[in-house]
Coordinates of C-alpha atoms in Angstrom, one line a residue:
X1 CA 90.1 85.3 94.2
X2 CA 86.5 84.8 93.2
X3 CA 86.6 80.9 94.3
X4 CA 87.6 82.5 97.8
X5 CA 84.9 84.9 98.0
X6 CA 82.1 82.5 96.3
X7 CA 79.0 82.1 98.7
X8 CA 80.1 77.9 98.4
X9 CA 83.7 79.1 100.3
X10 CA 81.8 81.4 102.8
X11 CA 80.0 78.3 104.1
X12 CA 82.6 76.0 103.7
X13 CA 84.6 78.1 106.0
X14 CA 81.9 78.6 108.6
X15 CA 81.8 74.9 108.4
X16 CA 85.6 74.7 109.1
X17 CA 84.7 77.1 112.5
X18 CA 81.6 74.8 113.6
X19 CA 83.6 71.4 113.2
X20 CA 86.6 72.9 114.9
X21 CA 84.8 74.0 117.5
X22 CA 83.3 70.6 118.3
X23 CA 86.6 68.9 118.2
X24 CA 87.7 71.4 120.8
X25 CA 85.0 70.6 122.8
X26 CA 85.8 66.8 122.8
X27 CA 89.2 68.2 123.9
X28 CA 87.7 69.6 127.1
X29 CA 85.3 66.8 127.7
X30 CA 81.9 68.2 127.0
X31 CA 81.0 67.1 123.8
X32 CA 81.5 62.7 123.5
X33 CA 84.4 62.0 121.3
X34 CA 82.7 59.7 119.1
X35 CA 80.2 62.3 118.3
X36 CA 82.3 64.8 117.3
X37 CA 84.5 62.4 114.8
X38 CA 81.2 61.8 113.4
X39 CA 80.4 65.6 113.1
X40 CA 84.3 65.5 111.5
X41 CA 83.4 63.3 108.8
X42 CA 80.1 63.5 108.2
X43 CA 79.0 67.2 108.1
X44 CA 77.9 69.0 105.0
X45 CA 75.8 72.0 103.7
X46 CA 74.2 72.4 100.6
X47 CA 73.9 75.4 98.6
X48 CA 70.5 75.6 97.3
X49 CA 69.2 74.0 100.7
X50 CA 71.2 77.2 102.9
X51 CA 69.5 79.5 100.6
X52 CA 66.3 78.0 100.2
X53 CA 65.7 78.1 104.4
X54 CA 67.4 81.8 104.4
X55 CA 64.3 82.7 102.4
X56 CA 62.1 81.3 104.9
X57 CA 64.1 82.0 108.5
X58 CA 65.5 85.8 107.1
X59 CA 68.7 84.2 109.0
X60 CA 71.8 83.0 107.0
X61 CA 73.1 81.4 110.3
X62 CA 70.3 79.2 111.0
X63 CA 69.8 78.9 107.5
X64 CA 73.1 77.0 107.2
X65 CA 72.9 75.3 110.8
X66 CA 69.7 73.7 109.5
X67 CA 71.3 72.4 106.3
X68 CA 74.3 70.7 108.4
X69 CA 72.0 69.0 110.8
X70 CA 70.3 67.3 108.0
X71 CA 73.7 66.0 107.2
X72 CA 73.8 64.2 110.5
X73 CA 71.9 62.0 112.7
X74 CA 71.3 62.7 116.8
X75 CA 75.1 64.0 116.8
X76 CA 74.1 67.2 115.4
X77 CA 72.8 68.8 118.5
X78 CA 77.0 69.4 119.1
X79 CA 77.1 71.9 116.4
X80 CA 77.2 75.2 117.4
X81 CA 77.4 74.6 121.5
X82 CA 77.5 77.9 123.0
X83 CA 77.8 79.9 119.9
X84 CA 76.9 83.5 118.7
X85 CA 76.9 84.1 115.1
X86 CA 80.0 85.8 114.8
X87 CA 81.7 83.2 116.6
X88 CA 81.4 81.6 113.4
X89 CA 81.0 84.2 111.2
X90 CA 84.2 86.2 112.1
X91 CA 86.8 83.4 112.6
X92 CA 85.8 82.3 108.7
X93 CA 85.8 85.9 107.2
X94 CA 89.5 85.6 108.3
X95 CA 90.6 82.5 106.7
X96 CA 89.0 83.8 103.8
X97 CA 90.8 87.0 104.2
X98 CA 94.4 85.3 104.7
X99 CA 93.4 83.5 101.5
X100 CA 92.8 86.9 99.4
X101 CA 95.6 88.5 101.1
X102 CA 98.3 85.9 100.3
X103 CA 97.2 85.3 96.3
X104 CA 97.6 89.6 96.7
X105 CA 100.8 88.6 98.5
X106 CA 101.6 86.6 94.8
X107 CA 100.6 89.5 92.9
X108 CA 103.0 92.2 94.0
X109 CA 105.6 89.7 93.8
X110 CA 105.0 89.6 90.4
X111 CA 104.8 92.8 89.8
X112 CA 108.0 93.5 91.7
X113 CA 109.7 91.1 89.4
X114 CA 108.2 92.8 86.4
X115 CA 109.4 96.3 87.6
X116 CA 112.8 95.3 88.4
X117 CA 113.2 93.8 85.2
X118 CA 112.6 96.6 83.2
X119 CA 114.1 99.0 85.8
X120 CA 117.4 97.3 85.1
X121 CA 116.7 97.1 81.2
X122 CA 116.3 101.1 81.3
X123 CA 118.9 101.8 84.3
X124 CA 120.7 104.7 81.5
X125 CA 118.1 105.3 78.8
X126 CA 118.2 109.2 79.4
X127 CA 114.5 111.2 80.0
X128 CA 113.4 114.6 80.7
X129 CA 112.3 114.4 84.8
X130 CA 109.4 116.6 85.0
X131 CA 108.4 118.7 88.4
X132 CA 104.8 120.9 88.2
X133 CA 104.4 119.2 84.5
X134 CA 107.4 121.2 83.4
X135 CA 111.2 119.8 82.7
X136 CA 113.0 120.1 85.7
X137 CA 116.3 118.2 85.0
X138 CA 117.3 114.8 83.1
X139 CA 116.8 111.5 85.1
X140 CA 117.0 108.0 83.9
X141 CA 113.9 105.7 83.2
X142 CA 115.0 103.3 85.0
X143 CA 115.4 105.6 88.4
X144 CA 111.4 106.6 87.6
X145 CA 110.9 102.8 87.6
X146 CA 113.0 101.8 90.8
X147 CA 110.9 104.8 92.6
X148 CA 107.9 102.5 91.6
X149 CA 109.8 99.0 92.9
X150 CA 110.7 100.8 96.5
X151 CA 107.0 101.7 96.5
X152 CA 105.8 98.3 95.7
X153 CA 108.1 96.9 98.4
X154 CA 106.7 98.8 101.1
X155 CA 102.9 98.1 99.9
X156 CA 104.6 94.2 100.1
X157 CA 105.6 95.1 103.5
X158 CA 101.9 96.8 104.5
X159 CA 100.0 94.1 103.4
X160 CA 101.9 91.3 105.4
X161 CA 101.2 93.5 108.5
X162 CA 97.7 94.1 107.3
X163 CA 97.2 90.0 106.8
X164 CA 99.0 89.9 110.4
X165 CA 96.3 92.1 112.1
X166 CA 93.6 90.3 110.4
X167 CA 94.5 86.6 110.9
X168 CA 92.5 86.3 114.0
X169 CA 89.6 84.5 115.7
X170 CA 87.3 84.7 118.4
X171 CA 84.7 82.6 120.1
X172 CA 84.1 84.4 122.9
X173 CA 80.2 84.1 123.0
X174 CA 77.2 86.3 123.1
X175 CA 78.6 90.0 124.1
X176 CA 82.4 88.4 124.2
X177 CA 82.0 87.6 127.8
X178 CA 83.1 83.7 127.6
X179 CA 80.2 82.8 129.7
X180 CA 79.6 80.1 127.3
X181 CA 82.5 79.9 125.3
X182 CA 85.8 79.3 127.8
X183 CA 89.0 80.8 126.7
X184 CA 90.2 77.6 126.2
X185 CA 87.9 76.9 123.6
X186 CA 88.4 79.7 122.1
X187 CA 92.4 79.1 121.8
X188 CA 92.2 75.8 120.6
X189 CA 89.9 76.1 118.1
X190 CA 91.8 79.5 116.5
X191 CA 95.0 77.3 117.1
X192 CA 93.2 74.4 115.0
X193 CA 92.6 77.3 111.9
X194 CA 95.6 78.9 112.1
X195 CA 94.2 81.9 113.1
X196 CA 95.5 83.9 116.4
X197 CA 93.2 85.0 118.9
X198 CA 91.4 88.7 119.2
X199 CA 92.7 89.3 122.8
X200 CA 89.5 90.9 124.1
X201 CA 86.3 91.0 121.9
X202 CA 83.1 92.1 122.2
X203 CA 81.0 89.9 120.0
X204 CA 82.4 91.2 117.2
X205 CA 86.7 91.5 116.3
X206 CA 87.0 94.7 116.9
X207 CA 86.6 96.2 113.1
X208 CA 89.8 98.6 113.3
X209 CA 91.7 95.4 111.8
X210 CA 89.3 95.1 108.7
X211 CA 89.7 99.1 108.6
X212 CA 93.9 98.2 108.9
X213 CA 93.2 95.5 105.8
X214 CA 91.0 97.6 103.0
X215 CA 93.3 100.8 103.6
X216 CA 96.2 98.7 103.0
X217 CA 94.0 97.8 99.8
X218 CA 93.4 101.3 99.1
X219 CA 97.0 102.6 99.1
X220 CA 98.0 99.8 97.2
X221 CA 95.4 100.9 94.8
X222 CA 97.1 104.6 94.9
X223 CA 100.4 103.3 94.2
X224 CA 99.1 102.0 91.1
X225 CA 97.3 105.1 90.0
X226 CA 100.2 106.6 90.6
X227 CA 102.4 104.5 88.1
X228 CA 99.2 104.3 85.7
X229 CA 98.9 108.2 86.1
X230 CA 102.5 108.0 85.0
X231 CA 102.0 106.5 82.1
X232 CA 98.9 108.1 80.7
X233 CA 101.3 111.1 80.9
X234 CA 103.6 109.7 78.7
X235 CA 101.5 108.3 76.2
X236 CA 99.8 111.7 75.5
X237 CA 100.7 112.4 71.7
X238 CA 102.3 115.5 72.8
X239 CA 104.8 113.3 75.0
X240 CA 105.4 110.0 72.8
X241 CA 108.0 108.6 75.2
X242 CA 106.2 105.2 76.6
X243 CA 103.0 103.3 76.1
X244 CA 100.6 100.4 77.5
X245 CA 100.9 97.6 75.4
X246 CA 98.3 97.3 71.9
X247 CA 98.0 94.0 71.0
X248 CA 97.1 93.0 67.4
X249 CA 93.7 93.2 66.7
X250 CA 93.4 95.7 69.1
X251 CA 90.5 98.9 68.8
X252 CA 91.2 102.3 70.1
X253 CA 88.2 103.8 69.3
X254 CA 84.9 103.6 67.8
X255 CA 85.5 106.2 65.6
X256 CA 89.1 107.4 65.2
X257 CA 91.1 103.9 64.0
X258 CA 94.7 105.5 64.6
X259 CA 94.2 105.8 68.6
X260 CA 95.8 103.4 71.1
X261 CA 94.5 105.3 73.9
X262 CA 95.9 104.2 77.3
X263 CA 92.8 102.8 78.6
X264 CA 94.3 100.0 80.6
X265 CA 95.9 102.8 82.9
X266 CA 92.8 104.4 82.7
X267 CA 91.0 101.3 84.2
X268 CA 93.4 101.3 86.7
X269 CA 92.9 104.9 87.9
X270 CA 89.3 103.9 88.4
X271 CA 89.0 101.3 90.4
X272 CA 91.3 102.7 92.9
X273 CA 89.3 105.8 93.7
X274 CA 86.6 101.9 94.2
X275 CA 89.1 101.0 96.7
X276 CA 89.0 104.5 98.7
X277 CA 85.7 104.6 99.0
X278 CA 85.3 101.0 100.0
X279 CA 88.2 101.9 102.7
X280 CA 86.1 105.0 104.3
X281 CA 83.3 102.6 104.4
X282 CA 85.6 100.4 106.4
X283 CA 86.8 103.2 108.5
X284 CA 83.0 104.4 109.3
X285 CA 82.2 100.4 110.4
X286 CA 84.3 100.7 113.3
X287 CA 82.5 102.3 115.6
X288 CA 79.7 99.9 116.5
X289 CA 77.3 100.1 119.3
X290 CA 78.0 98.3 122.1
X291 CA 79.1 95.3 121.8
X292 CA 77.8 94.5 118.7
X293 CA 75.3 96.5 115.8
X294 CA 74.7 95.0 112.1
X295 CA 75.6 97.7 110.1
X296 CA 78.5 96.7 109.8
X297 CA 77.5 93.1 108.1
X298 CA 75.9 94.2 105.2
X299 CA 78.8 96.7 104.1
X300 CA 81.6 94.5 104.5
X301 CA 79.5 91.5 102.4
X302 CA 80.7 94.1 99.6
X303 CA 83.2 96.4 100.4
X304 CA 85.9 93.0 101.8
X305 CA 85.5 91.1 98.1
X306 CA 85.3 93.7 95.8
X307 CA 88.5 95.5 97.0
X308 CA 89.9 92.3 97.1
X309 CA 88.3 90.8 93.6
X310 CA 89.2 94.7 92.1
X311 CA 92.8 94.6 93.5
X312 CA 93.4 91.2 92.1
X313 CA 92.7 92.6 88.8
X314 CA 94.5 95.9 88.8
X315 CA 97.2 94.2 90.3
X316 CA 97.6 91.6 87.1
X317 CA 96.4 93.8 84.8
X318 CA 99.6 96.5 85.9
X319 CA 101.8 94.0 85.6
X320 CA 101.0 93.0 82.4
X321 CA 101.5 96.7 81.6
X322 CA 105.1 97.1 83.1
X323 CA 105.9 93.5 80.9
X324 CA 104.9 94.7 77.8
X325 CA 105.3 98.8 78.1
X326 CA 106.5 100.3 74.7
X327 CA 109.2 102.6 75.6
X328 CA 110.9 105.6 73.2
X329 CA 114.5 106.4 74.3
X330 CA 114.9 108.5 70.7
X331 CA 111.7 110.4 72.0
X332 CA 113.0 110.7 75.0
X333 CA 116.0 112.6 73.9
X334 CA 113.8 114.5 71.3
X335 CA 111.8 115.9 74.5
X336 CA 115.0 116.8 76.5
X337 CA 116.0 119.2 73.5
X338 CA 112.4 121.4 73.1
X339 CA 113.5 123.5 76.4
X340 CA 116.4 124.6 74.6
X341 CA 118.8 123.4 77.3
X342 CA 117.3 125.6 79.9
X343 CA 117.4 122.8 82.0
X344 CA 121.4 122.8 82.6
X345 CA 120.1 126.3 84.4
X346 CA 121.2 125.1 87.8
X347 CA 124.7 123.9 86.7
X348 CA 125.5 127.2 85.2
X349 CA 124.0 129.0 88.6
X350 CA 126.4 126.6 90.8
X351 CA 129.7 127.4 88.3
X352 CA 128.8 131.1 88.9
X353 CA 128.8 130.7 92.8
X354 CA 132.0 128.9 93.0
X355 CA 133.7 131.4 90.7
X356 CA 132.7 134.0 93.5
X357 CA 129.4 135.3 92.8
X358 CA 126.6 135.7 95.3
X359 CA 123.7 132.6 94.6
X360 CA 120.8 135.9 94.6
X361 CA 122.6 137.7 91.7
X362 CA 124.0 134.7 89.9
X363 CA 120.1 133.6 90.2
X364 CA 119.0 136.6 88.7
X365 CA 121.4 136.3 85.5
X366 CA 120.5 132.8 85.0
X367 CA 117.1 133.2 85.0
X368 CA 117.1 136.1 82.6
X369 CA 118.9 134.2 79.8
X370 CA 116.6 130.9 80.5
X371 CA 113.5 133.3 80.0
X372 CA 115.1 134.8 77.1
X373 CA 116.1 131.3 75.4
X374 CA 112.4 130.4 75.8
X375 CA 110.4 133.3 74.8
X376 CA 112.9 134.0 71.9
X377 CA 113.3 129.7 71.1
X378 CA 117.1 130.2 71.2
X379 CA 119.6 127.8 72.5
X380 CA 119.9 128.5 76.5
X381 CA 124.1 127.9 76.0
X382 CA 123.4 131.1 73.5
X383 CA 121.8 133.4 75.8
X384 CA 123.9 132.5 79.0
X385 CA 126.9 133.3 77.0
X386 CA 126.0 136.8 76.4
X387 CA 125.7 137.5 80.0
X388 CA 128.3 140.2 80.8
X389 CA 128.7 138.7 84.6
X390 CA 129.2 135.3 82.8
X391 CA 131.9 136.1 80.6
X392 CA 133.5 137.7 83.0
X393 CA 133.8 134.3 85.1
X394 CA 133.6 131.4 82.6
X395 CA 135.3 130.7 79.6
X396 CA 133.8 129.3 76.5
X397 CA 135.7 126.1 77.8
X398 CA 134.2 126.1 80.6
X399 CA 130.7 127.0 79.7
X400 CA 131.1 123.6 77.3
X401 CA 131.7 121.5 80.3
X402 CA 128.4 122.4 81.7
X403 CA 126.1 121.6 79.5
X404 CA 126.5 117.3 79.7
X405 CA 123.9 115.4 80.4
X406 CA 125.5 112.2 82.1
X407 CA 126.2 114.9 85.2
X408 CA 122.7 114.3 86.0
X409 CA 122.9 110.6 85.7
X410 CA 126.6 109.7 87.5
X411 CA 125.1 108.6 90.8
X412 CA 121.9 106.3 89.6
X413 CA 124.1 103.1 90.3
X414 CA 124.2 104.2 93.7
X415 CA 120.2 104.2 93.8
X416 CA 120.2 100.5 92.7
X417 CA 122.6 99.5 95.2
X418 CA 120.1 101.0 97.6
X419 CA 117.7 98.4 96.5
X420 CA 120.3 95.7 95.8
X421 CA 120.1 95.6 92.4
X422 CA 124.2 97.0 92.0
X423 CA 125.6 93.8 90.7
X424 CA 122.7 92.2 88.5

């Protein structure tokens, strides 16, 4: 990700346009044939000379025009024919953008792999699902982690629409009118980069698509704060039941040697509030003045290869998280038994309303005896028993039957089948 976004690629790529462009124009007949095979062959920029003449000419453009034409003879004066800028400029900020997008493309793939792996490993290990912090009702581990793989999916799916939208050209000229670039041109050279073409531009692409790509960025981001958020929760000492990776030789802390403080997730969590700040900024470049401002350029020099740099990183870094997460099933069920059983509250409230009582009073009843088993830290089973209303419409027997927790877990098969992961 860095070699795509190094200054060396951004020329390269403008080079790409410029050489393309001449070929086209050999196509049509206004640029001799001959000269632009020569262009084709011959053309180069270098570095230190492109950055040496922006220093004098305060233009990158002309800074790099000037250090191709040194690279050729008479031939040169085909470079650039009818050109703006952005001509240039824009058609090679989408390569380079199809370049990031597919190694992030790679990325989730991985990560998909790596959540599906451990999804299936922890399809029935048995955990406390939590709603407003508090326990709610058991789930499985593996169901919290095939939430995460349908999320990652979709992200898969919003990024290849995002690369879609962005995977265009245009050389339409100075104000996009095509008074100096044809149409023609304009197709065959975005045809020659694999790129489509921006239907109407002014003489700029119209910067909703960039907007399009770093949101997609920045909800990918918040799909792994979400997971990361997860997992800090988890780790806390109060919670014990999973953990980011230590490694050996590991530090915590510059003063307290027995932490492992989760500070991978933590990482994570910041950089993608980076990623929503570099998408407003995205969002706020789209209206431009006319047919063309500069603030724009400036911004997007940082906001396009940082998210894309930072994403890269949060991305591997994640899935090096889900491959090597520490998990505690014994923990797990340790948790599920400090509410006292409080949490087979709605199975006792559905019992009572088949055996004939209204849902508002066998609501009230419940609740009482799940208050009373946690203000008094006696076993909810305990306290539901000495209900009169329950005794009068559940046996002992019956009561027993309730309080299982694989009644909250019978239907996660059906989940992975969902996702097609039933027979694996």
């Amino acid at each position: 990700m860095s070699a795509v976004w190094s200054e060396e690629n951004k020329f390269a790529s403008w080079l790409k346009v410029e050489v393309a462009a001449v070929q086209a124009w050999a196509d049509l007949g206004a640029v001799p044939r001959a000269d632009a095979d020569k262009i084709a062959a011959n053309a180069r920029f270098k570095l230190e000379d492109v950055e040496r003449y922006e220093r004098e000419m305060h233009h990158d453009m002309n800074a790099f025009l000037r250090s191709v034409s040194d690279s050729l003879g008479e031939e040169g004066r085909w470079v650039h024919l009818g050109l703006t800028s952005y001509d240039t400029e824009d058609p090679a900020t989408a390569i380079r953008m199809v370049e990031a997008a597919d190694i992030l493309l790679r990325d989730l793939a991985a990560l998909e792999a790596a959540i599906t792996k451990r999804a299936l490993e922890h399809k029935d290990t048995l955990m406390m699902g939590r709603t407003h912090n508090m326990h709610a009702e058991p789930i499985t581990f593996g169901l919290k982690l095939l939430n995460w793989l349908d999320e990652v999916r979709r992200d898969i799916k919003r990024l290849e629409a995002a690369r879609e939208d962005i995977a265009v050209g245009k050389l339409s000229g100075p104000v996009g009118s095509h008074a100096t670039v044809p149409p023609e041109l304009e197709e065959r050279v975005c045809a020659r980069l694999g790129l489509g073409v921006d239907n109407v531009s002014t003489q700029v692409i119209s910067r909703d698509r960039h907007a399009h790509f770093l949101q997609t960025i920045a909800l990918i981001g918040a799909s792994l704060e979400r997971f990361a958020t997860e997992i800090r929760h988890l780790q806390r000492s109060e919670v014990g039941e999973a953990e980011e990776p230590f490694q050996k030789g590991q530090q915590g802390s510059s003063s307290m040697p027995h932490k492992r403080n989760p500070e991978k997730c933590e990482r994570v969590c910041g950089l993608a509030r980076v990623l929503r700040g570099n998408a407003q900024v995205a969002v706020e470049n789209v209206a431009l003045w006319h047919e063309r401002d500069i603030s724009n350029s400036s911004a997007e020099r940082i906001i396009i290869p940082d998210s894309c740099l930072a994403l890269d990183y949060m991305l591997a870094m994640f899935t090096d998280i889900v491959a090597g997460l520490v998990v505690y099933p014994q923990r797990m069920l340790e948790n599920m038994e400090i509410t006292r059983g409080v949490v087979f509250s709605q199975r006792v409230l559905l019992a009572l309303v088949e055996k004939g009582m209204s849902r508002q009073e066998g609501y009230y009843v419940v609740q009482r005896a799940g208050h009373n088993a946690l203000d008094q830290r006696r076993p909810f089973r305990d306290t539901i028993a000495e209900e009169p209303e329950v005794q009068q419409r559940l046996t002992p027997a019956e009561l027993d039957t309730l309080f299982d927790y694989t009644y909250f877990t019978r239907e996660v098969d059906k989940s992975f089948a969902r996702l097609g992961l039933a027979e694996r």
